[in-house]
């Protein structure tokens, strides 16, 4: 029996729709044993799943990076069935999916000829047009591995730093590696200086978030200058604005980062507000097939 909590009613598991109570995998699944798998999160809004193609493309790209042989088109074909069985066909919801290397005897090397374990579910989830939260975040050492560009289900470093943020009664933790800020525990981070947006380049030290890519495209459309370079921890005090991005975070202003306060009231930075409004406008169109 599942413990109390916000669990889905239905789960897609290896080609079947089953009740959450009946969704079971082997204790020898490599996702359970090693965290050997990839995950993706999408949201369905007023006009369908937001940037669905971009999310599925990233899922396929990450599976390819770690050598899990699975065609995500099979997931795409089953999404409607999952939403229909979950009574969420036309409702706002969150869709979670993960693919692991499958079930095999516990050995570090990749097993051969083992089918992937594929799971996904949908939950009711509502997002405001614009994130109203003015976030506070702590600064934490980025002690994660050196392939943060891979959206691995193994997230121990991320959850430990996020827990530090919760214990500090803040909203997020911004991570510092070699003196520069990389990203948040579950977000990307942007700064603004003299009207220019600055963010860490998409290398192995950050996840190239779909919302991050959308914001960069919006900057191009709005003719907002962008510099992709790391911001040093010591330079945070010299920045004018800062914001986080993410699938469920959207574009969220940062009121305080570490010891530095950007503002103490509701006066948002002009660039942050402009991007929030442009991001919200994307909800009015069918973006499911949008690519980045």
mmCIF file with all atom_site columns, N, CA, C and O in Angstrom, residues 212-264:
data_model
loop_
_atom_site.group_PDB
_atom_site.id
_atom_site.type_symbol
_atom_site.label_atom_id
_atom_site.label_alt_id
_atom_site.label_comp_id
_atom_site.label_asym_id
_atom_site.label_entity_id
_atom_site.label_seq_id
_atom_site.pdbx_PDB_ins_code
_atom_site.Cartn_x
_atom_site.Cartn_y
_atom_site.Cartn_z
_atom_site.occupancy
_atom_site.B_iso_or_equiv
_atom_site.pdbx_formal_charge
_atom_site.auth_seq_id
_atom_site.auth_comp_id
_atom_site.auth_asym_id
_atom_site.auth_atom_id
_atom_site.pdbx_PDB_model_num
ATOM 1   N N  . UNK A 1 212 ? 15.610 27.449 -19.685 1.00 0.00 ? 212 UNK A N  1
ATOM 2   C CA . UNK A 1 212 ? 16.809 28.251 -19.937 1.00 0.00 ? 212 UNK A CA 1
ATOM 3   C C  . UNK A 1 212 ? 16.920 28.584 -21.418 1.00 0.00 ? 212 UNK A C  1
ATOM 4   O O  . UNK A 1 212 ? 17.156 29.739 -21.796 1.00 0.00 ? 212 UNK A O  1
ATOM 5   N N  . UNK A 1 213 ? 16.731 27.584 -22.262 1.00 0.00 ? 213 UNK A N  1
ATOM 6   C CA . UNK A 1 213 ? 16.836 27.798 -23.701 1.00 0.00 ? 213 UNK A CA 1
ATOM 7   C C  . UNK A 1 213 ? 15.730 28.725 -24.212 1.00 0.00 ? 213 UNK A C  1
ATOM 8   O O  . UNK A 1 213 ? 15.958 29.547 -25.102 1.00 0.00 ? 213 UNK A O  1
ATOM 9   N N  . UNK A 1 214 ? 14.530 28.571 -23.650 1.00 0.00 ? 214 UNK A N  1
ATOM 10  C CA . UNK A 1 214 ? 13.430 29.453 -24.038 1.00 0.00 ? 214 UNK A CA 1
ATOM 11  C C  . UNK A 1 214 ? 13.763 30.897 -23.701 1.00 0.00 ? 214 UNK A C  1
ATOM 12  O O  . UNK A 1 214 ? 13.556 31.815 -24.507 1.00 0.00 ? 214 UNK A O  1
ATOM 13  N N  . UNK A 1 215 ? 14.289 31.122 -22.493 1.00 0.00 ? 215 UNK A N  1
ATOM 14  C CA . UNK A 1 215 ? 14.627 32.488 -22.076 1.00 0.00 ? 215 UNK A CA 1
ATOM 15  C C  . UNK A 1 215 ? 15.708 33.085 -22.975 1.00 0.00 ? 215 UNK A C  1
ATOM 16  O O  . UNK A 1 215 ? 15.635 34.261 -23.354 1.00 0.00 ? 215 UNK A O  1
ATOM 17  N N  . UNK A 1 216 ? 16.690 32.289 -23.351 1.00 0.00 ? 216 UNK A N  1
ATOM 18  C CA . UNK A 1 216 ? 17.726 32.805 -24.257 1.00 0.00 ? 216 UNK A CA 1
ATOM 19  C C  . UNK A 1 216 ? 17.128 33.186 -25.605 1.00 0.00 ? 216 UNK A C  1
ATOM 20  O O  . UNK A 1 216 ? 17.517 34.196 -26.213 1.00 0.00 ? 216 UNK A O  1
ATOM 21  N N  . UNK A 1 217 ? 16.159 32.389 -26.081 1.00 0.00 ? 217 UNK A N  1
ATOM 22  C CA . UNK A 1 217 ? 15.486 32.725 -27.340 1.00 0.00 ? 217 UNK A CA 1
ATOM 23  C C  . UNK A 1 217 ? 14.653 33.997 -27.184 1.00 0.00 ? 217 UNK A C  1
ATOM 24  O O  . UNK A 1 217 ? 14.616 34.847 -28.085 1.00 0.00 ? 217 UNK A O  1
ATOM 25  N N  . UNK A 1 218 ? 13.998 34.150 -26.040 1.00 0.00 ? 218 UNK A N  1
ATOM 26  C CA . UNK A 1 218 ? 13.219 35.367 -25.786 1.00 0.00 ? 218 UNK A CA 1
ATOM 27  C C  . UNK A 1 218 ? 14.130 36.589 -25.752 1.00 0.00 ? 218 UNK A C  1
ATOM 28  O O  . UNK A 1 218 ? 13.762 37.662 -26.251 1.00 0.00 ? 218 UNK A O  1
ATOM 29  N N  . UNK A 1 219 ? 15.309 36.443 -25.152 1.00 0.00 ? 219 UNK A N  1
ATOM 30  C CA . UNK A 1 219 ? 16.259 37.555 -25.132 1.00 0.00 ? 219 UNK A CA 1
ATOM 31  C C  . UNK A 1 219 ? 16.617 37.975 -26.556 1.00 0.00 ? 219 UNK A C  1
ATOM 32  O O  . UNK A 1 219 ? 16.691 39.172 -26.871 1.00 0.00 ? 219 UNK A O  1
ATOM 33  N N  . UNK A 1 220 ? 16.814 36.993 -27.410 1.00 0.00 ? 220 UNK A N  1
ATOM 34  C CA . UNK A 1 220 ? 17.134 37.292 -28.809 1.00 0.00 ? 220 UNK A CA 1
ATOM 35  C C  . UNK A 1 220 ? 15.973 38.013 -29.478 1.00 0.00 ? 220 UNK A C  1
ATOM 36  O O  . UNK A 1 220 ? 16.165 39.023 -30.179 1.00 0.00 ? 220 UNK A O  1
ATOM 37  N N  . UNK A 1 221 ? 14.751 37.523 -29.243 1.00 0.00 ? 221 UNK A N  1
ATOM 38  C CA . UNK A 1 221 ? 13.569 38.144 -29.847 1.00 0.00 ? 221 UNK A CA 1
ATOM 39  C C  . UNK A 1 221 ? 13.367 39.561 -29.360 1.00 0.00 ? 221 UNK A C  1
ATOM 40  O O  . UNK A 1 221 ? 12.915 40.438 -30.119 1.00 0.00 ? 221 UNK A O  1
ATOM 41  N N  . UNK A 1 222 ? 13.674 39.797 -28.072 1.00 0.00 ? 222 UNK A N  1
ATOM 42  C CA . UNK A 1 222 ? 13.444 41.117 -27.462 1.00 0.00 ? 222 UNK A CA 1
ATOM 43  C C  . UNK A 1 222 ? 14.665 42.028 -27.569 1.00 0.00 ? 222 UNK A C  1
ATOM 44  O O  . UNK A 1 222 ? 14.644 43.133 -27.031 1.00 0.00 ? 222 UNK A O  1
ATOM 45  N N  . UNK A 1 223 ? 15.708 41.532 -28.225 1.00 0.00 ? 223 UNK A N  1
ATOM 46  C CA . UNK A 1 223 ? 16.951 42.285 -28.413 1.00 0.00 ? 223 UNK A CA 1
ATOM 47  C C  . UNK A 1 223 ? 17.589 42.675 -27.079 1.00 0.00 ? 223 UNK A C  1
ATOM 48  O O  . UNK A 1 223 ? 18.103 43.775 -26.904 1.00 0.00 ? 223 UNK A O  1
ATOM 49  N N  . UNK A 1 224 ? 17.522 41.717 -26.138 1.00 0.00 ? 224 UNK A N  1
ATOM 50  C CA . UNK A 1 224 ? 18.205 41.878 -24.854 1.00 0.00 ? 224 UNK A CA 1
ATOM 51  C C  . UNK A 1 224 ? 19.578 41.221 -24.986 1.00 0.00 ? 224 UNK A C  1
ATOM 52  O O  . UNK A 1 224 ? 19.677 40.038 -25.305 1.00 0.00 ? 224 UNK A O  1
ATOM 53  N N  . UNK A 1 225 ? 20.661 41.951 -24.769 1.00 0.00 ? 225 UNK A N  1
ATOM 54  C CA . UNK A 1 225 ? 22.002 41.357 -24.905 1.00 0.00 ? 225 UNK A CA 1
ATOM 55  C C  . UNK A 1 225 ? 22.213 40.212 -23.918 1.00 0.00 ? 225 UNK A C  1
ATOM 56  O O  . UNK A 1 225 ? 21.721 40.255 -22.787 1.00 0.00 ? 225 UNK A O  1
ATOM 57  N N  . UNK A 1 226 ? 22.937 39.185 -24.359 1.00 0.00 ? 226 UNK A N  1
ATOM 58  C CA . UNK A 1 226 ? 23.217 38.014 -23.531 1.00 0.00 ? 226 UNK A CA 1
ATOM 59  C C  . UNK A 1 226 ? 24.703 37.707 -23.582 1.00 0.00 ? 226 UNK A C  1
ATOM 60  O O  . UNK A 1 226 ? 25.324 37.740 -24.645 1.00 0.00 ? 226 UNK A O  1
ATOM 61  N N  . UNK A 1 227 ? 25.271 37.402 -22.422 1.00 0.00 ? 227 UNK A N  1
ATOM 62  C CA . UNK A 1 227 ? 26.636 36.900 -22.333 1.00 0.00 ? 227 UNK A CA 1
ATOM 63  C C  . UNK A 1 227 ? 26.575 35.574 -21.586 1.00 0.00 ? 227 UNK A C  1
ATOM 64  O O  . UNK A 1 227 ? 26.077 35.512 -20.464 1.00 0.00 ? 227 UNK A O  1
ATOM 65  N N  . UNK A 1 228 ? 27.044 34.503 -22.227 1.00 0.00 ? 228 UNK A N  1
ATOM 66  C CA . UNK A 1 228 ? 27.094 33.204 -21.563 1.00 0.00 ? 228 UNK A CA 1
ATOM 67  C C  . UNK A 1 228 ? 28.482 33.027 -20.967 1.00 0.00 ? 228 UNK A C  1
ATOM 68  O O  . UNK A 1 228 ? 29.421 32.594 -21.637 1.00 0.00 ? 228 UNK A O  1
ATOM 69  N N  . UNK A 1 229 ? 28.599 33.384 -19.701 1.00 0.00 ? 229 UNK A N  1
ATOM 70  C CA . UNK A 1 229 ? 29.849 33.229 -18.962 1.00 0.00 ? 229 UNK A CA 1
ATOM 71  C C  . UNK A 1 229 ? 29.509 33.065 -17.492 1.00 0.00 ? 229 UNK A C  1
ATOM 72  O O  . UNK A 1 229 ? 28.465 33.530 -17.026 1.00 0.00 ? 229 UNK A O  1
ATOM 73  N N  . UNK A 1 230 ? 30.374 32.396 -16.731 1.00 0.00 ? 230 UNK A N  1
ATOM 74  C CA . UNK A 1 230 ? 30.096 32.229 -15.312 1.00 0.00 ? 230 UNK A CA 1
ATOM 75  C C  . UNK A 1 230 ? 30.176 33.560 -14.565 1.00 0.00 ? 230 UNK A C  1
ATOM 76  O O  . UNK A 1 230 ? 30.983 34.431 -14.904 1.00 0.00 ? 230 UNK A O  1
ATOM 77  N N  . UNK A 1 231 ? 29.340 33.707 -13.561 1.00 0.00 ? 231 UNK A N  1
ATOM 78  C CA . UNK A 1 231 ? 29.402 34.851 -12.658 1.00 0.00 ? 231 UNK A CA 1
ATOM 79  C C  . UNK A 1 231 ? 30.085 34.403 -11.379 1.00 0.00 ? 231 UNK A C  1
ATOM 80  O O  . UNK A 1 231 ? 29.683 33.408 -10.761 1.00 0.00 ? 231 UNK A O  1
ATOM 81  N N  . UNK A 1 232 ? 31.126 35.111 -10.983 1.00 0.00 ? 232 UNK A N  1
ATOM 82  C CA . UNK A 1 232 ? 31.865 34.752 -9.768  1.00 0.00 ? 232 UNK A CA 1
ATOM 83  C C  . UNK A 1 232 ? 31.012 35.033 -8.534  1.00 0.00 ? 232 UNK A C  1
ATOM 84  O O  . UNK A 1 232 ? 30.234 35.993 -8.497  1.00 0.00 ? 232 UNK A O  1
ATOM 85  N N  . UNK A 1 233 ? 31.193 34.196 -7.526  1.00 0.00 ? 233 UNK A N  1
ATOM 86  C CA . UNK A 1 233 ? 30.468 34.407 -6.269  1.00 0.00 ? 233 UNK A CA 1
ATOM 87  C C  . UNK A 1 233 ? 30.741 35.803 -5.724  1.00 0.00 ? 233 UNK A C  1
ATOM 88  O O  . UNK A 1 233 ? 29.828 36.478 -5.227  1.00 0.00 ? 233 UNK A O  1
ATOM 89  N N  . UNK A 1 234 ? 31.958 36.278 -5.843  1.00 0.00 ? 234 UNK A N  1
ATOM 90  C CA . UNK A 1 234 ? 32.321 37.594 -5.323  1.00 0.00 ? 234 UNK A CA 1
ATOM 91  C C  . UNK A 1 234 ? 31.703 38.738 -6.110  1.00 0.00 ? 234 UNK A C  1
ATOM 92  O O  . UNK A 1 234 ? 31.705 39.883 -5.650  1.00 0.00 ? 234 UNK A O  1
ATOM 93  N N  . UNK A 1 235 ? 31.174 38.444 -7.321  1.00 0.00 ? 235 UNK A N  1
ATOM 94  C CA . UNK A 1 235 ? 30.595 39.504 -8.154  1.00 0.00 ? 235 UNK A CA 1
ATOM 95  C C  . UNK A 1 235 ? 29.088 39.617 -8.028  1.00 0.00 ? 235 UNK A C  1
ATOM 96  O O  . UNK A 1 235 ? 28.481 40.484 -8.671  1.00 0.00 ? 235 UNK A O  1
ATOM 97  N N  . UNK A 1 236 ? 28.481 38.757 -7.225  1.00 0.00 ? 236 UNK A N  1
ATOM 98  C CA . UNK A 1 236 ? 27.021 38.799 -7.077  1.00 0.00 ? 236 UNK A CA 1
ATOM 99  C C  . UNK A 1 236 ? 26.570 40.179 -6.601  1.00 0.00 ? 236 UNK A C  1
ATOM 100 O O  . UNK A 1 236 ? 25.567 40.718 -7.080  1.00 0.00 ? 236 UNK A O  1
ATOM 101 N N  . UNK A 1 237 ? 27.331 40.766 -5.707  1.00 0.00 ? 237 UNK A N  1
ATOM 102 C CA . UNK A 1 237 ? 26.951 42.072 -5.152  1.00 0.00 ? 237 UNK A CA 1
ATOM 103 C C  . UNK A 1 237 ? 26.939 43.169 -6.203  1.00 0.00 ? 237 UNK A C  1
ATOM 104 O O  . UNK A 1 237 ? 26.322 44.240 -6.003  1.00 0.00 ? 237 UNK A O  1
ATOM 105 N N  . UNK A 1 238 ? 27.597 42.945 -7.336  1.00 0.00 ? 238 UNK A N  1
ATOM 106 C CA . UNK A 1 238 ? 27.656 43.957 -8.379  1.00 0.00 ? 238 UNK A CA 1
ATOM 107 C C  . UNK A 1 238 ? 26.570 43.783 -9.439  1.00 0.00 ? 238 UNK A C  1
ATOM 108 O O  . UNK A 1 238 ? 26.458 44.594 -10.357 1.00 0.00 ? 238 UNK A O  1
ATOM 109 N N  . UNK A 1 239 ? 25.771 42.724 -9.330  1.00 0.00 ? 239 UNK A N  1
ATOM 110 C CA . UNK A 1 239 ? 24.703 42.481 -10.293 1.00 0.00 ? 239 UNK A CA 1
ATOM 111 C C  . UNK A 1 239 ? 23.469 43.326 -9.960  1.00 0.00 ? 239 UNK A C  1
ATOM 112 O O  . UNK A 1 239 ? 23.222 43.645 -8.800  1.00 0.00 ? 239 UNK A O  1
ATOM 113 N N  . UNK A 1 240 ? 22.685 43.642 -10.978 1.00 0.00 ? 240 UNK A N  1
ATOM 114 C CA . UNK A 1 240 ? 21.479 44.466 -10.791 1.00 0.00 ? 240 UNK A CA 1
ATOM 115 C C  . UNK A 1 240 ? 20.241 43.618 -10.510 1.00 0.00 ? 240 UNK A C  1
ATOM 116 O O  . UNK A 1 240 ? 19.358 44.031 -9.756  1.00 0.00 ? 240 UNK A O  1
ATOM 117 N N  . UNK A 1 241 ? 20.167 42.468 -11.158 1.00 0.00 ? 241 UNK A N  1
ATOM 118 C CA . UNK A 1 241 ? 19.007 41.584 -11.018 1.00 0.00 ? 241 UNK A CA 1
ATOM 119 C C  . UNK A 1 241 ? 19.491 40.141 -11.093 1.00 0.00 ? 241 UNK A C  1
ATOM 120 O O  . UNK A 1 241 ? 20.604 39.861 -11.553 1.00 0.00 ? 241 UNK A O  1
ATOM 121 N N  . UNK A 1 242 ? 18.611 39.233 -10.675 1.00 0.00 ? 242 UNK A N  1
ATOM 122 C CA . UNK A 1 242 ? 18.876 37.803 -10.829 1.00 0.00 ? 242 UNK A CA 1
ATOM 123 C C  . UNK A 1 242 ? 17.547 37.069 -10.861 1.00 0.00 ? 242 UNK A C  1
ATOM 124 O O  . UNK A 1 242 ? 16.562 37.516 -10.262 1.00 0.00 ? 242 UNK A O  1
ATOM 125 N N  . UNK A 1 243 ? 17.510 35.941 -11.570 1.00 0.00 ? 243 UNK A N  1
ATOM 126 C CA . UNK A 1 243 ? 16.296 35.130 -11.599 1.00 0.00 ? 243 UNK A CA 1
ATOM 127 C C  . UNK A 1 243 ? 16.645 33.674 -11.882 1.00 0.00 ? 243 UNK A C  1
ATOM 128 O O  . UNK A 1 243 ? 17.686 33.353 -12.462 1.00 0.00 ? 243 UNK A O  1
ATOM 129 N N  . UNK A 1 244 ? 15.750 32.792 -11.417 1.00 0.00 ? 244 UNK A N  1
ATOM 130 C CA . UNK A 1 244 ? 15.854 31.363 -11.685 1.00 0.00 ? 244 UNK A CA 1
ATOM 131 C C  . UNK A 1 244 ? 14.892 30.989 -12.799 1.00 0.00 ? 244 UNK A C  1
ATOM 132 O O  . UNK A 1 244 ? 13.855 31.638 -12.991 1.00 0.00 ? 244 UNK A O  1
ATOM 133 N N  . UNK A 1 245 ? 15.204 29.913 -13.529 1.00 0.00 ? 245 UNK A N  1
ATOM 134 C CA . UNK A 1 245 ? 14.273 29.365 -14.504 1.00 0.00 ? 245 UNK A CA 1
ATOM 135 C C  . UNK A 1 245 ? 14.162 27.859 -14.320 1.00 0.00 ? 245 UNK A C  1
ATOM 136 O O  . UNK A 1 245 ? 15.085 27.203 -13.833 1.00 0.00 ? 245 UNK A O  1
ATOM 137 N N  . UNK A 1 246 ? 13.022 27.304 -14.717 1.00 0.00 ? 246 UNK A N  1
ATOM 138 C CA . UNK A 1 246 ? 12.807 25.872 -14.651 1.00 0.00 ? 246 UNK A CA 1
ATOM 139 C C  . UNK A 1 246 ? 11.413 25.538 -15.137 1.00 0.00 ? 246 UNK A C  1
ATOM 140 O O  . UNK A 1 246 ? 10.555 26.424 -15.262 1.00 0.00 ? 246 UNK A O  1
ATOM 141 N N  . UNK A 1 247 ? 11.142 24.262 -15.378 1.00 0.00 ? 247 UNK A N  1
ATOM 142 C CA . UNK A 1 247 ? 9.851  23.857 -15.925 1.00 0.00 ? 247 UNK A CA 1
ATOM 143 C C  . UNK A 1 247 ? 8.703  24.275 -15.024 1.00 0.00 ? 247 UNK A C  1
ATOM 144 O O  . UNK A 1 247 ? 7.694  24.804 -15.497 1.00 0.00 ? 247 UNK A O  1
ATOM 145 N N  . UNK A 1 248 ? 8.820  24.038 -13.737 1.00 0.00 ? 248 UNK A N  1
ATOM 146 C CA . UNK A 1 248 ? 7.767  24.459 -12.814 1.00 0.00 ? 248 UNK A CA 1
ATOM 147 C C  . UNK A 1 248 ? 8.079  25.804 -12.160 1.00 0.00 ? 248 UNK A C  1
ATOM 148 O O  . UNK A 1 248 ? 7.180  26.460 -11.629 1.00 0.00 ? 248 UNK A O  1
ATOM 149 N N  . UNK A 1 249 ? 9.330  26.230 -12.208 1.00 0.00 ? 249 UNK A N  1
ATOM 150 C CA . UNK A 1 249 ? 9.719  27.540 -11.664 1.00 0.00 ? 249 UNK A CA 1
ATOM 151 C C  . UNK A 1 249 ? 9.367  28.655 -12.632 1.00 0.00 ? 249 UNK A C  1
ATOM 152 O O  . UNK A 1 249 ? 9.104  29.790 -12.214 1.00 0.00 ? 249 UNK A O  1
ATOM 153 N N  . UNK A 1 250 ? 9.348  28.364 -13.936 1.00 0.00 ? 250 UNK A N  1
ATOM 154 C CA . UNK A 1 250 ? 9.152  29.341 -15.002 1.00 0.00 ? 250 UNK A CA 1
ATOM 155 C C  . UNK A 1 250 ? 10.285 30.375 -14.947 1.00 0.00 ? 250 UNK A C  1
ATOM 156 O O  . UNK A 1 250 ? 11.456 30.012 -15.014 1.00 0.00 ? 250 UNK A O  1
ATOM 157 N N  . UNK A 1 251 ? 9.941  31.650 -14.790 1.00 0.00 ? 251 UNK A N  1
ATOM 158 C CA . UNK A 1 251 ? 10.947 32.695 -14.570 1.00 0.00 ? 251 UNK A CA 1
ATOM 159 C C  . UNK A 1 251 ? 10.637 33.312 -13.210 1.00 0.00 ? 251 UNK A C  1
ATOM 160 O O  . UNK A 1 251 ? 9.601  33.947 -13.037 1.00 0.00 ? 251 UNK A O  1
ATOM 161 N N  . UNK A 1 252 ? 11.510 33.087 -12.240 1.00 0.00 ? 252 UNK A N  1
ATOM 162 C CA . UNK A 1 252 ? 11.252 33.518 -10.864 1.00 0.00 ? 252 UNK A CA 1
ATOM 163 C C  . UNK A 1 252 ? 12.317 34.503 -10.414 1.00 0.00 ? 252 UNK A C  1
ATOM 164 O O  . UNK A 1 252 ? 13.514 34.195 -10.433 1.00 0.00 ? 252 UNK A O  1
ATOM 165 N N  . UNK A 1 253 ? 11.887 35.670 -10.023 1.00 0.00 ? 253 UNK A N  1
ATOM 166 C CA . UNK A 1 253 ? 12.830 36.696 -9.572  1.00 0.00 ? 253 UNK A CA 1
ATOM 167 C C  . UNK A 1 253 ? 13.508 36.279 -8.279  1.00 0.00 ? 253 UNK A C  1
ATOM 168 O O  . UNK A 1 253 ? 12.935 35.559 -7.452  1.00 0.00 ? 253 UNK A O  1
ATOM 169 N N  . UNK A 1 254 ? 14.746 36.708 -8.112  1.00 0.00 ? 254 UNK A N  1
ATOM 170 C CA . UNK A 1 254 ? 15.508 36.441 -6.890  1.00 0.00 ? 254 UNK A CA 1
ATOM 171 C C  . UNK A 1 254 ? 15.610 37.748 -6.110  1.00 0.00 ? 254 UNK A C  1
ATOM 172 O O  . UNK A 1 254 ? 16.178 38.724 -6.590  1.00 0.00 ? 254 UNK A O  1
ATOM 173 N N  . UNK A 1 255 ? 15.041 37.749 -4.920  1.00 0.00 ? 255 UNK A N  1
ATOM 174 C CA . UNK A 1 255 ? 15.113 38.938 -4.074  1.00 0.00 ? 255 UNK A CA 1
ATOM 175 C C  . UNK A 1 255 ? 16.405 38.957 -3.266  1.00 0.00 ? 255 UNK A C  1
ATOM 176 O O  . UNK A 1 255 ? 16.988 40.021 -3.032  1.00 0.00 ? 255 UNK A O  1
ATOM 177 N N  . UNK A 1 256 ? 16.860 37.771 -2.853  1.00 0.00 ? 256 UNK A N  1
ATOM 178 C CA . UNK A 1 256 ? 18.075 37.681 -2.036  1.00 0.00 ? 256 UNK A CA 1
ATOM 179 C C  . UNK A 1 256 ? 18.860 36.438 -2.415  1.00 0.00 ? 256 UNK A C  1
ATOM 180 O O  . UNK A 1 256 ? 18.307 35.352 -2.559  1.00 0.00 ? 256 UNK A O  1
ATOM 181 N N  . UNK A 1 257 ? 20.162 36.613 -2.586  1.00 0.00 ? 257 UNK A N  1
ATOM 182 C CA . UNK A 1 257 ? 21.053 35.501 -2.908  1.00 0.00 ? 257 UNK A CA 1
ATOM 183 C C  . UNK A 1 257 ? 22.243 35.564 -1.965  1.00 0.00 ? 257 UNK A C  1
ATOM 184 O O  . UNK A 1 257 ? 23.040 36.504 -2.017  1.00 0.00 ? 257 UNK A O  1
ATOM 185 N N  . UNK A 1 258 ? 22.361 34.564 -1.109  1.00 0.00 ? 258 UNK A N  1
ATOM 186 C CA . UNK A 1 258 ? 23.409 34.613 -0.093  1.00 0.00 ? 258 UNK A CA 1
ATOM 187 C C  . UNK A 1 258 ? 23.209 35.818 0.805   1.00 0.00 ? 258 UNK A C  1
ATOM 188 O O  . UNK A 1 258 ? 22.124 36.046 1.331   1.00 0.00 ? 258 UNK A O  1
ATOM 189 N N  . UNK A 1 259 ? 24.266 36.608 0.962   1.00 0.00 ? 259 UNK A N  1
ATOM 190 C CA . UNK A 1 259 ? 24.192 37.799 1.805   1.00 0.00 ? 259 UNK A CA 1
ATOM 191 C C  . UNK A 1 259 ? 23.746 39.032 1.050   1.00 0.00 ? 259 UNK A C  1
ATOM 192 O O  . UNK A 1 259 ? 23.565 40.102 1.643   1.00 0.00 ? 259 UNK A O  1
ATOM 193 N N  . UNK A 1 260 ? 23.562 38.896 -0.282  1.00 0.00 ? 260 UNK A N  1
ATOM 194 C CA . UNK A 1 260 ? 23.220 40.070 -1.083  1.00 0.00 ? 260 UNK A CA 1
ATOM 195 C C  . UNK A 1 260 ? 21.718 40.162 -1.314  1.00 0.00 ? 260 UNK A C  1
ATOM 196 O O  . UNK A 1 260 ? 21.079 39.193 -1.718  1.00 0.00 ? 260 UNK A O  1
ATOM 197 N N  . UNK A 1 261 ? 21.156 41.330 -1.075  1.00 0.00 ? 261 UNK A N  1
ATOM 198 C CA . UNK A 1 261 ? 19.740 41.591 -1.299  1.00 0.00 ? 261 UNK A CA 1
ATOM 199 C C  . UNK A 1 261 ? 19.584 42.443 -2.564  1.00 0.00 ? 261 UNK A C  1
ATOM 200 O O  . UNK A 1 261 ? 20.160 43.534 -2.650  1.00 0.00 ? 261 UNK A O  1
ATOM 201 N N  . UNK A 1 262 ? 18.820 41.939 -3.520  1.00 0.00 ? 262 UNK A N  1
ATOM 202 C CA . UNK A 1 262 ? 18.575 42.692 -4.750  1.00 0.00 ? 262 UNK A CA 1
ATOM 203 C C  . UNK A 1 262 ? 17.476 43.724 -4.549  1.00 0.00 ? 262 UNK A C  1
ATOM 204 O O  . UNK A 1 262 ? 17.533 44.814 -5.104  1.00 0.00 ? 262 UNK A O  1
ATOM 205 N N  . UNK A 1 263 ? 16.453 43.363 -3.776  1.00 0.00 ? 263 UNK A N  1
ATOM 206 C CA . UNK A 1 263 ? 15.405 44.330 -3.436  1.00 0.00 ? 263 UNK A CA 1
ATOM 207 C C  . UNK A 1 263 ? 14.627 43.795 -2.241  1.00 0.00 ? 263 UNK A C  1
ATOM 208 O O  . UNK A 1 263 ? 14.645 42.591 -1.965  1.00 0.00 ? 263 UNK A O  1
ATOM 209 N N  . UNK A 1 264 ? 13.941 44.678 -1.541  1.00 0.00 ? 264 UNK A N  1
ATOM 210 C CA . UNK A 1 264 ? 13.197 44.297 -0.335  1.00 0.00 ? 264 UNK A CA 1
ATOM 211 C C  . UNK A 1 264 ? 11.699 44.512 -0.495  1.00 0.00 ? 264 UNK A C  1
ATOM 212 O O  . UNK A 1 264 ? 10.954 44.327 0.445   1.00 0.00 ? 264 UNK A O  1
#
